[in-house]
């Protein structure tokens, strides 16, 4: 572990004591703090005003019961969360995650990261996150609808176009957002498009929002490669996961000439040397709600459940599955296989040990706060369209996404230069994200 600046040690200790057992949240805070020493030295006014103490304590946390009735007529009870972390730059903004392992620590780590990610985009967005331990896997559409309606029956009191604007995340896609928006509209008697992003195209959604996180990650990789006069043409790429982010990262990488040779799900992975068949993947995952084992069978390939997808050698790795999926062992396997660029499509998929392995091996590493910001960038573009009752073309929206990802890339590197850590995307992203929030907090006084 990198040592913390003395002014940050007590703040970090307070975070771990105040939030016992929330290891992912501790990890996310530590990762940011480890990069902030040069900021503390250059700007003692931030520590004097207890900016970090304040940022680590969410402005508001809501935990609620979500009762619903399953298809067999049994009453089920889940837990719902919304952690409203920071609204200094705009309304709280961040997705909802439905997954059985969601607990307070998951939502807090995601919400904390979202503050800096959203700030780094340069857009007017605060940070928050929410979700539930509900598992949509294997549930009928009717069960998902009843769960979403119950979830929104409580959540609607806390959100709004100018207050808190949720979106999707793992387990929350177009189907869930439709049920959530429908219930919000019914409860409030308002067609308030700006209250949620990731909406369907016929009811206030934006072009490119579905593709945005995956496309954005690949645009970021393009900028990383361009620094050494390379592009994606002919690069061998591996993505992990096979959800929305992974599929669209693979699609864009292949459109730009790469060969994406592997992807995975929680059951194992598939190596497809010819390059992934994106249409088949979309059909299996989005239409049939099937598994990678179905993909393997239909393509006549092996479905591998031993080891991990990171055993497949590649030039570019884009982890798009979930937090802490890529540890030290996997990082060493990637380095041995010749990887030169790693960009996080998911939130915190690489453990601190893995990041150290990449750094020691001279692998260019982009953290999720920067590389996966395309989703929230396009959410902000969706909010702009909703506010002006306009809708933009695919090409225009995609170009806005691409240029914003390039700006984020350049902002990371120029900030890293300013603070004497050249080439360090992690420090650049954290410092640029943090200083924008901290300056606004100083301007607002103690709130
Ligand atoms: N869940 C996405 C993220 O992790 C998108 C959030 C949003 O669009 O508000 O950034």
Short mmCIF file of C-alpha atoms and ligand atoms in Angstrom, two decimals:
data_model
loop_
_atom_site.label_atom_id
_atom_site.label_comp_id
_atom_site.label_asym_id
_atom_site.label_seq_id
_atom_site.Cartn_x
_atom_site.Cartn_y
_atom_site.Cartn_z
CA UNK A 1 0.00 0.00 0.00
CA UNK A 2 1.16 3.53 -0.71
CA UNK A 3 1.47 5.61 2.47
CA UNK A 4 -1.02 8.41 2.97
CA UNK A 5 -0.07 12.03 3.61
CA UNK A 6 -0.21 12.62 7.41
CA UNK A 7 -3.16 15.02 6.99
CA UNK A 8 -5.14 12.23 5.32
CA UNK A 9 -4.41 9.40 7.79
CA UNK A 10 -6.89 10.50 10.45
CA UNK A 11 -9.59 11.15 7.85
CA UNK A 12 -9.13 7.66 6.43
CA UNK A 13 -9.20 6.10 9.91
CA UNK A 14 -12.43 7.95 10.65
CA UNK A 15 -13.97 6.60 7.43
CA UNK A 16 -13.13 2.99 8.31
CA UNK A 17 -14.43 3.40 11.87
CA UNK A 18 -17.62 5.15 10.86
CA UNK A 19 -18.43 2.66 8.12
CA UNK A 20 -17.47 -0.72 9.63
CA UNK A 21 -17.39 -3.74 7.34
CA UNK A 22 -17.81 -1.69 4.15
CA UNK A 23 -14.56 -2.86 2.57
CA UNK A 24 -15.26 -1.69 -0.99
CA UNK A 25 -16.02 1.80 0.29
CA UNK A 26 -12.77 1.84 2.29
CA UNK A 27 -10.91 0.68 -0.83
CA UNK A 28 -12.41 3.41 -3.01
CA UNK A 29 -11.60 6.12 -0.46
CA UNK A 30 -8.04 4.84 0.03
CA UNK A 31 -7.45 4.74 -3.73
CA UNK A 32 -8.40 8.41 -4.02
CA UNK A 33 -6.45 9.45 -0.90
CA UNK A 34 -3.27 7.71 -2.10
CA UNK A 35 -3.13 10.12 -5.03
CA UNK A 36 -3.97 13.32 -3.16
CA UNK A 37 -0.67 14.00 -1.32
CA UNK A 38 0.51 16.59 -3.87
CA UNK A 39 -2.87 18.34 -3.62
CA UNK A 40 -2.70 18.53 0.17
CA UNK A 41 0.76 20.06 -0.13
CA UNK A 42 -0.21 22.58 -2.82
CA UNK A 43 -3.63 23.47 -1.36
CA UNK A 44 -3.62 23.39 2.46
CA UNK A 45 -6.89 25.37 2.32
CA UNK A 46 -8.78 22.19 1.35
CA UNK A 47 -7.66 20.30 4.45
CA UNK A 48 -8.18 23.41 6.61
CA UNK A 49 -11.81 23.50 5.50
CA UNK A 50 -12.19 19.73 6.15
CA UNK A 51 -13.20 19.20 2.54
CA UNK A 52 -12.28 15.51 2.58
CA UNK A 53 -14.05 14.76 5.86
CA UNK A 54 -17.15 16.33 4.40
CA UNK A 55 -16.89 14.52 1.06
CA UNK A 56 -16.55 11.10 2.71
CA UNK A 57 -19.82 11.59 4.58
CA UNK A 58 -22.75 11.41 2.14
CA UNK A 59 -25.08 14.41 2.21
CA UNK A 60 -27.97 11.98 2.64
CA UNK A 61 -28.47 8.20 2.72
CA UNK A 62 -31.81 6.50 2.22
CA UNK A 63 -32.37 2.82 3.04
CA UNK A 64 -35.83 1.39 2.56
CA UNK A 65 -37.94 -1.76 2.48
CA UNK A 66 -39.08 -2.99 -0.94
CA UNK A 67 -41.95 -5.48 -0.55
CA UNK A 68 -43.41 -7.16 -3.64
CA UNK A 69 -45.34 -10.27 -4.64
CA UNK A 70 -43.72 -12.98 -6.78
CA UNK A 71 -45.43 -15.08 -9.45
CA UNK A 72 -46.27 -17.79 -6.91
CA UNK A 73 -48.15 -15.24 -4.80
CA UNK A 74 -45.47 -15.13 -2.07
CA UNK A 75 -44.48 -11.83 -0.50
CA UNK A 76 -40.79 -11.01 -1.00
CA UNK A 77 -38.82 -8.33 0.82
CA UNK A 78 -35.71 -6.63 -0.56
CA UNK A 79 -33.70 -3.66 0.60
CA UNK A 80 -33.44 -0.46 -1.44
CA UNK A 81 -30.69 2.17 -1.23
CA UNK A 82 -29.99 5.65 -2.52
CA UNK A 83 -26.84 7.35 -1.31
CA UNK A 84 -26.82 11.05 -2.21
CA UNK A 85 -23.16 11.87 -1.86
CA UNK A 86 -22.48 15.31 -3.22
CA UNK A 87 -24.59 17.98 -4.91
CA UNK A 88 -22.03 20.77 -5.16
CA UNK A 89 -21.71 20.54 -8.94
CA UNK A 90 -25.28 19.61 -9.85
CA UNK A 91 -28.09 17.23 -8.92
CA UNK A 92 -26.95 13.90 -7.47
CA UNK A 93 -26.30 11.70 -10.50
CA UNK A 94 -25.53 8.02 -10.77
CA UNK A 95 -27.03 4.67 -11.57
CA UNK A 96 -29.12 2.08 -9.78
CA UNK A 97 -27.66 -1.42 -9.41
CA UNK A 98 -29.85 -4.48 -8.85
CA UNK A 99 -27.67 -7.41 -7.81
CA UNK A 100 -27.84 -9.87 -4.90
CA UNK A 101 -24.49 -8.72 -3.48
CA UNK A 102 -25.54 -5.06 -3.18
CA UNK A 103 -25.28 -3.69 0.38
CA UNK A 104 -24.51 -0.29 1.88
CA UNK A 105 -20.76 -0.68 1.19
CA UNK A 106 -21.33 -1.31 -2.52
CA UNK A 107 -23.58 1.69 -2.96
CA UNK A 108 -21.21 3.93 -1.00
CA UNK A 109 -18.14 2.90 -2.98
CA UNK A 110 -19.97 3.47 -6.24
CA UNK A 111 -21.43 6.79 -5.05
CA UNK A 112 -18.04 8.03 -3.83
CA UNK A 113 -16.37 7.20 -7.17
CA UNK A 114 -19.25 8.84 -9.01
CA UNK A 115 -18.52 12.24 -7.37
CA UNK A 116 -15.08 12.38 -9.00
CA UNK A 117 -16.06 10.70 -12.26
CA UNK A 118 -18.89 13.15 -12.79
CA UNK A 119 -16.72 16.11 -11.85
CA UNK A 120 -14.00 14.95 -14.25
CA UNK A 121 -16.46 15.12 -17.16
CA UNK A 122 -16.65 18.91 -16.72
CA UNK A 123 -20.44 18.67 -16.77
CA UNK A 124 -22.90 20.02 -14.13
CA UNK A 125 -23.37 16.74 -12.24
CA UNK A 126 -23.27 15.85 -8.55
CA UNK A 127 -22.63 12.29 -7.40
CA UNK A 128 -24.87 9.55 -6.02
CA UNK A 129 -25.73 5.89 -6.47
CA UNK A 130 -28.48 3.49 -5.52
CA UNK A 131 -29.78 0.02 -5.93
CA UNK A 132 -31.08 -3.08 -4.28
CA UNK A 133 -30.13 -6.64 -3.37
CA UNK A 134 -32.92 -7.78 -5.73
CA UNK A 135 -31.70 -10.32 -8.31
CA UNK A 136 -33.46 -9.84 -11.66
CA UNK A 137 -31.84 -13.04 -13.00
CA UNK A 138 -34.49 -15.71 -13.58
CA UNK A 139 -37.37 -13.38 -12.67
CA UNK A 140 -40.33 -12.93 -15.03
CA UNK A 141 -41.13 -9.54 -16.57
CA UNK A 142 -44.13 -9.33 -14.23
CA UNK A 143 -41.98 -9.89 -11.16
CA UNK A 144 -39.43 -7.31 -12.32
CA UNK A 145 -42.27 -4.84 -12.94
CA UNK A 146 -43.79 -5.33 -9.48
CA UNK A 147 -40.39 -5.01 -7.84
CA UNK A 148 -39.60 -1.79 -9.78
CA UNK A 149 -42.99 -0.28 -8.95
CA UNK A 150 -42.49 -0.96 -5.25
CA UNK A 151 -38.91 0.38 -5.37
CA UNK A 152 -40.07 3.62 -7.03
CA UNK A 153 -43.00 3.99 -4.63
CA UNK A 154 -40.44 4.91 -1.98
CA UNK A 155 -37.67 6.38 -4.17
CA UNK A 156 -39.91 8.94 -5.90
CA UNK A 157 -40.00 11.15 -2.77
CA UNK A 158 -36.25 11.66 -2.96
CA UNK A 159 -35.54 12.25 -6.66
CA UNK A 160 -36.32 14.93 -9.24
CA UNK A 161 -34.88 16.70 -12.26
CA UNK A 162 -33.09 19.26 -10.04
CA UNK A 163 -32.50 16.99 -7.03
CA UNK A 164 -31.34 13.51 -7.90
CA UNK A 165 -31.30 11.84 -11.32
CA UNK A 166 -30.83 8.03 -11.28
CA UNK A 167 -29.92 5.91 -14.31
CA UNK A 168 -29.10 2.26 -14.97
CA UNK A 169 -26.16 0.14 -13.85
CA UNK A 170 -25.69 -3.64 -13.46
CA UNK A 171 -29.12 -5.33 -13.57
CA UNK A 172 -30.93 -2.12 -14.52
CA UNK A 173 -31.45 -1.61 -18.25
CA UNK A 174 -34.19 -0.41 -20.59
CA UNK A 175 -36.82 -2.78 -19.17
CA UNK A 176 -36.28 -1.75 -15.54
CA UNK A 177 -35.98 1.97 -16.37
CA UNK A 178 -39.30 1.77 -18.23
CA UNK A 179 -41.08 0.32 -15.20
CA UNK A 180 -39.38 2.85 -12.90
CA UNK A 181 -40.24 5.86 -15.07
CA UNK A 182 -43.84 4.69 -15.55
CA UNK A 183 -44.35 4.43 -11.81
CA UNK A 184 -42.69 7.82 -11.15
CA UNK A 185 -45.00 9.47 -13.68
CA UNK A 186 -48.03 7.80 -12.19
CA UNK A 187 -47.17 8.76 -8.59
CA UNK A 188 -46.27 12.38 -9.33
CA UNK A 189 -48.70 13.11 -12.19
CA UNK A 190 -45.79 14.80 -13.99
CA UNK A 191 -44.06 13.93 -17.25
CA UNK A 192 -40.68 14.89 -15.85
CA UNK A 193 -38.29 13.48 -18.45
CA UNK A 194 -35.19 14.80 -16.69
CA UNK A 195 -35.73 12.68 -13.56
CA UNK A 196 -34.12 9.54 -15.02
CA UNK A 197 -31.62 8.91 -17.78
CA UNK A 198 -31.24 5.87 -19.99
CA UNK A 199 -34.87 6.21 -21.04
CA UNK A 200 -36.23 4.52 -24.17
CA UNK A 201 -35.89 6.43 -27.44
CA UNK A 202 -39.66 6.84 -27.84
CA UNK A 203 -40.14 8.37 -24.37
CA UNK A 204 -37.39 10.93 -23.85
CA UNK A 205 -34.21 8.87 -24.14
CA UNK A 206 -31.06 9.83 -26.01
CA UNK A 207 -29.41 8.19 -28.97
CA UNK A 208 -26.13 6.47 -28.00
CA UNK A 209 -27.01 6.22 -24.26
CA UNK A 210 -27.19 2.41 -24.45
CA UNK A 211 -23.87 2.17 -26.27
CA UNK A 212 -22.21 5.04 -24.41
CA UNK A 213 -20.18 3.41 -21.63
CA UNK A 214 -18.66 0.77 -23.92
CA UNK A 215 -18.11 3.14 -26.85
CA UNK A 216 -16.65 5.76 -24.48
CA UNK A 217 -14.16 3.27 -23.02
CA UNK A 218 -12.91 2.46 -26.51
CA UNK A 219 -12.64 6.16 -27.45
CA UNK A 220 -10.53 6.55 -24.31
CA UNK A 221 -8.32 3.62 -25.37
CA UNK A 222 -7.92 5.28 -28.79
CA UNK A 223 -6.51 8.38 -27.09
CA UNK A 224 -4.17 6.23 -24.97
CA UNK A 225 -2.85 4.41 -28.03
CA UNK A 226 -2.50 7.63 -30.03
CA UNK A 227 0.16 8.84 -27.57
CA UNK A 228 2.50 6.27 -29.07
CA UNK A 229 1.22 6.68 -32.65
CA UNK A 230 -0.87 3.49 -32.48
CA UNK A 231 -4.52 2.79 -33.20
CA UNK A 232 -6.90 -0.11 -32.71
CA UNK A 233 -6.38 -1.62 -36.15
CA UNK A 234 -5.20 -5.21 -35.69
CA UNK A 235 -5.03 -5.02 -31.88
CA UNK A 236 -6.01 -8.14 -29.98
CA UNK A 237 -8.56 -7.15 -27.33
CA UNK A 238 -10.15 -9.02 -24.40
CA UNK A 239 -13.19 -7.72 -22.55
CA UNK A 240 -14.66 -9.28 -19.43
CA UNK A 241 -18.37 -9.53 -18.82
CA UNK A 242 -21.01 -9.71 -21.52
CA UNK A 243 -23.47 -7.08 -20.35
CA UNK A 244 -24.22 -3.72 -21.83
CA UNK A 245 -20.74 -2.24 -21.32
CA UNK A 246 -18.80 -5.29 -22.56
CA UNK A 247 -20.95 -5.77 -25.67
CA UNK A 248 -20.65 -2.17 -26.81
CA UNK A 249 -16.95 -1.93 -26.00
CA UNK A 250 -16.43 -5.04 -28.14
CA UNK A 251 -18.62 -3.64 -30.92
CA UNK A 252 -16.78 -0.31 -31.12
CA UNK A 253 -13.33 -1.92 -30.85
CA UNK A 254 -14.17 -4.20 -33.78
CA UNK A 255 -15.63 -1.31 -35.81
CA UNK A 256 -12.24 0.37 -35.37
CA UNK A 257 -10.35 -2.66 -36.65
CA UNK A 258 -9.51 -4.60 -33.46
CA UNK A 259 -10.24 -8.29 -32.97
CA UNK A 260 -12.04 -8.92 -29.70
CA UNK A 261 -11.16 -12.52 -28.93
CA UNK A 262 -12.85 -13.20 -25.60
CA UNK A 263 -15.57 -12.20 -23.16
CA UNK A 264 -17.14 -13.80 -20.11
CA UNK A 265 -19.97 -14.04 -17.62
CA UNK A 266 -20.16 -15.34 -14.07
CA UNK A 267 -20.21 -18.92 -15.39
CA UNK A 268 -16.97 -18.78 -17.44
CA UNK A 269 -15.54 -17.41 -20.66
CA UNK A 270 -15.35 -18.05 -24.39
CA UNK A 271 -12.41 -17.54 -26.77
CA UNK A 272 -13.51 -16.71 -30.29
CA UNK A 273 -10.36 -16.20 -32.38
CA UNK A 274 -12.38 -14.95 -35.36
CA UNK A 275 -13.63 -12.03 -33.26
CA UNK A 276 -16.86 -11.96 -31.25
CA UNK A 277 -20.11 -12.16 -33.20
CA UNK A 278 -21.73 -9.03 -31.73
CA UNK A 279 -25.19 -9.60 -33.23
CA UNK A 280 -25.34 -13.11 -31.78
CA UNK A 281 -24.12 -11.85 -28.41
CA UNK A 282 -26.80 -9.13 -28.34
CA UNK A 283 -29.49 -11.62 -29.27
CA UNK A 284 -28.45 -14.09 -26.57
CA UNK A 285 -27.92 -11.53 -23.82
CA UNK A 286 -30.56 -8.88 -24.51
CA UNK A 287 -33.37 -10.76 -26.26
CA UNK A 288 -33.11 -14.30 -24.92
CA UNK A 289 -31.47 -13.32 -21.60
CA UNK A 290 -29.17 -16.31 -22.09
CA UNK A 291 -25.60 -17.14 -21.03
CA UNK A 292 -22.11 -17.32 -22.56
CA UNK A 293 -22.51 -21.11 -22.55
CA UNK A 294 -25.28 -20.60 -25.17
CA UNK A 295 -22.90 -18.46 -27.25
CA UNK A 296 -20.21 -21.17 -27.07
CA UNK A 297 -22.65 -23.89 -28.11
CA UNK A 298 -24.06 -21.91 -31.02
CA UNK A 299 -20.58 -20.98 -32.31
CA UNK A 300 -19.17 -24.50 -31.76
CA UNK A 301 -16.61 -23.23 -29.21
CA UNK A 302 -15.52 -24.36 -25.76
CA UNK A 303 -17.07 -22.73 -22.75
CA UNK A 304 -14.21 -22.49 -20.24
CA UNK A 305 -15.01 -22.36 -16.55
CA UNK A 306 -11.50 -22.88 -15.10
CA UNK A 307 -9.14 -19.91 -14.58
CA UNK A 308 -10.27 -16.56 -15.91
CA UNK A 309 -10.73 -14.62 -19.12
CA UNK A 310 -7.52 -12.75 -18.20
CA UNK A 311 -5.53 -15.89 -19.03
CA UNK A 312 -6.22 -15.09 -22.69
CA UNK A 313 -3.28 -13.08 -23.99
CA UNK A 314 -4.04 -9.72 -25.59
CA UNK A 315 -2.69 -6.23 -26.36
CA UNK A 316 -5.60 -4.32 -24.83
CA UNK A 317 -7.71 -5.43 -21.85
CA UNK A 318 -11.03 -3.78 -20.98
CA UNK A 319 -12.49 -5.20 -17.74
CA UNK A 320 -16.24 -4.57 -17.92
CA UNK A 321 -17.70 -7.06 -15.42
CA UNK A 322 -17.62 -6.03 -11.77
CA UNK A 323 -15.57 -4.70 -8.84
CA UNK A 324 -12.37 -6.53 -7.90
CA UNK A 325 -12.70 -9.08 -10.71
CA UNK A 326 -9.06 -8.64 -11.74
CA UNK A 327 -6.52 -9.32 -8.98
CA UNK A 328 -2.76 -9.69 -8.80
CA UNK A 329 -2.71 -13.17 -10.36
CA UNK A 330 -4.82 -12.07 -13.30
CA UNK A 331 -2.74 -8.92 -13.77
CA UNK A 332 0.45 -11.01 -13.89
CA UNK A 333 -1.14 -13.29 -16.48
CA UNK A 334 -2.05 -10.27 -18.61
CA UNK A 335 1.46 -8.81 -18.34
CA UNK A 336 2.99 -12.18 -19.25
CA UNK A 337 0.67 -12.24 -22.28
CA UNK A 338 2.01 -8.89 -23.48
CA UNK A 339 -0.80 -6.47 -22.57
CA UNK A 340 0.13 -2.81 -23.07
CA UNK A 341 -3.12 -0.97 -22.32
CA UNK A 342 -5.74 -1.66 -19.61
CA UNK A 343 -8.86 0.54 -19.38
CA UNK A 344 -11.57 -0.08 -16.78
CA UNK A 345 -15.04 -0.30 -18.34
CA UNK A 346 -16.58 -1.33 -15.01
CA UNK A 347 -16.28 0.48 -11.68
CA UNK A 348 -13.12 -0.57 -9.77
CA UNK A 349 -12.68 -3.96 -11.50
CA UNK A 350 -8.92 -4.01 -10.78
CA UNK A 351 -7.71 -4.53 -7.22
CA UNK A 352 -5.00 -2.21 -5.85
CA UNK A 353 -2.48 -5.09 -6.19
CA UNK A 354 -3.38 -5.54 -9.85
CA UNK A 355 -2.94 -1.83 -10.53
CA UNK A 356 0.53 -2.02 -8.91
CA UNK A 357 1.48 -4.93 -11.20
CA UNK A 358 0.46 -2.88 -14.24
CA UNK A 359 2.35 0.18 -13.02
CA UNK A 360 5.53 -1.81 -12.30
CA UNK A 361 5.35 -3.42 -15.75
CA UNK A 362 4.89 -0.07 -17.51
CA UNK A 363 1.38 -0.93 -18.73
CA UNK A 364 -0.78 2.13 -19.42
CA UNK A 365 -3.69 1.90 -16.97
CA UNK A 366 -6.87 4.02 -17.07
CA UNK A 367 -9.20 3.92 -14.05
CA UNK A 368 -12.97 3.60 -14.40
CA UNK A 369 -13.55 7.17 -13.24
CA UNK A 370 -12.02 8.28 -16.52
CA UNK A 371 -12.42 5.36 -18.95
CA UNK A 372 -16.04 4.49 -18.16
CA UNK A 373 -17.33 8.05 -17.84
CA UNK A 374 -19.01 7.79 -21.27
CA UNK A 375 -22.23 6.51 -19.70
CA UNK A 376 -22.73 9.45 -17.42
CA UNK A 377 -21.47 11.87 -20.09
CA UNK A 378 -24.28 10.71 -22.37
CA UNK A 379 -26.73 10.87 -19.46
CA UNK A 380 -25.80 14.52 -19.19
CA UNK A 381 -26.40 14.91 -22.93
CA UNK A 382 -29.80 13.24 -22.41
CA UNK A 383 -30.58 15.79 -19.66
CA UNK A 384 -29.61 18.62 -22.03
CA UNK A 385 -31.96 17.27 -24.70
CA UNK A 386 -34.79 16.85 -22.17
CA UNK A 387 -34.32 20.39 -20.83
CA UNK A 388 -34.57 21.86 -24.33
CA UNK A 389 -37.26 19.37 -25.47
CA UNK A 390 -34.97 18.45 -28.33
CA UNK A 391 -33.57 15.20 -29.66
CA UNK A 392 -30.28 14.87 -31.44
CA UNK A 393 -29.17 12.45 -34.14
CA UNK A 394 -27.04 9.40 -33.42
CA UNK A 395 -24.07 10.91 -35.27
CA UNK A 396 -24.22 14.23 -33.40
CA UNK A 397 -24.56 12.57 -29.97
CA UNK A 398 -21.79 10.08 -30.72
CA UNK A 399 -19.49 12.91 -31.76
CA UNK A 400 -20.24 14.77 -28.51
CA UNK A 401 -19.42 11.58 -26.58
CA UNK A 402 -16.20 11.01 -28.53
CA UNK A 403 -14.95 14.57 -28.12
CA UNK A 404 -15.81 14.60 -24.40
CA UNK A 405 -13.90 11.33 -23.85
CA UNK A 406 -10.89 12.89 -25.58
CA UNK A 407 -11.18 15.94 -23.30
CA UNK A 408 -11.35 13.70 -20.23
CA UNK A 409 -8.27 11.81 -21.41
CA UNK A 410 -6.35 15.04 -21.96
CA UNK A 411 -7.55 16.49 -18.64
CA UNK A 412 -6.19 13.43 -16.78
CA UNK A 413 -2.78 13.80 -18.39
CA UNK A 414 -2.50 17.59 -18.08
CA UNK A 415 -3.48 17.39 -14.40
CA UNK A 416 -0.95 14.61 -13.83
CA UNK A 417 1.69 16.88 -15.42
CA UNK A 418 0.66 19.85 -13.24
CA UNK A 419 1.15 17.75 -10.10
CA UNK A 420 4.44 16.16 -11.22
CA UNK A 421 3.11 12.66 -11.77
CA UNK A 422 3.34 12.54 -15.58
CA UNK A 423 1.46 9.75 -17.33
CA UNK A 424 -0.40 8.69 -14.15
CA UNK A 425 -4.05 8.45 -15.25
CA UNK A 426 -5.18 7.40 -11.75
CA UNK A 427 -3.71 10.47 -10.07
CA UNK A 428 -4.76 12.75 -12.93
CA UNK A 429 -8.40 11.57 -12.79
CA UNK A 430 -8.63 11.76 -9.00
CA UNK A 431 -6.94 15.15 -8.70
CA UNK A 432 -8.87 16.78 -11.56
CA UNK A 433 -12.16 15.37 -10.24
CA UNK A 434 -11.40 16.30 -6.64
CA UNK A 435 -10.15 19.86 -7.14
CA UNK A 436 -13.23 20.91 -9.11
CA UNK A 437 -15.50 19.66 -6.30
CA UNK A 438 -13.26 21.09 -3.57
CA UNK A 439 -13.17 24.57 -5.14
CA UNK A 440 -16.98 24.64 -5.31
CA UNK A 441 -17.18 23.54 -1.68
CA UNK A 442 -14.86 26.34 -0.60
CA UNK A 443 -17.02 28.81 -2.53
CA UNK A 444 -20.19 27.60 -0.81
CA UNK A 445 -18.85 27.84 2.75
CA UNK A 446 -19.51 25.17 5.33
CA UNK A 447 -22.51 23.22 4.07
N1 LIG B 1 -24.03 3.64 -13.87
C1 LIG B 1 -23.23 4.41 -14.76
C2 LIG B 1 -21.92 4.77 -14.10
O1 LIG B 1 -21.40 3.98 -13.34
C3 LIG B 1 -23.99 5.58 -15.36
C4 LIG B 1 -24.53 6.58 -14.38
C5 LIG B 1 -25.46 7.62 -15.01
O2 LIG B 1 -25.60 7.64 -16.21
O3 LIG B 1 -26.01 8.39 -14.24
O4 LIG B 1 -21.32 5.79 -14.33
#
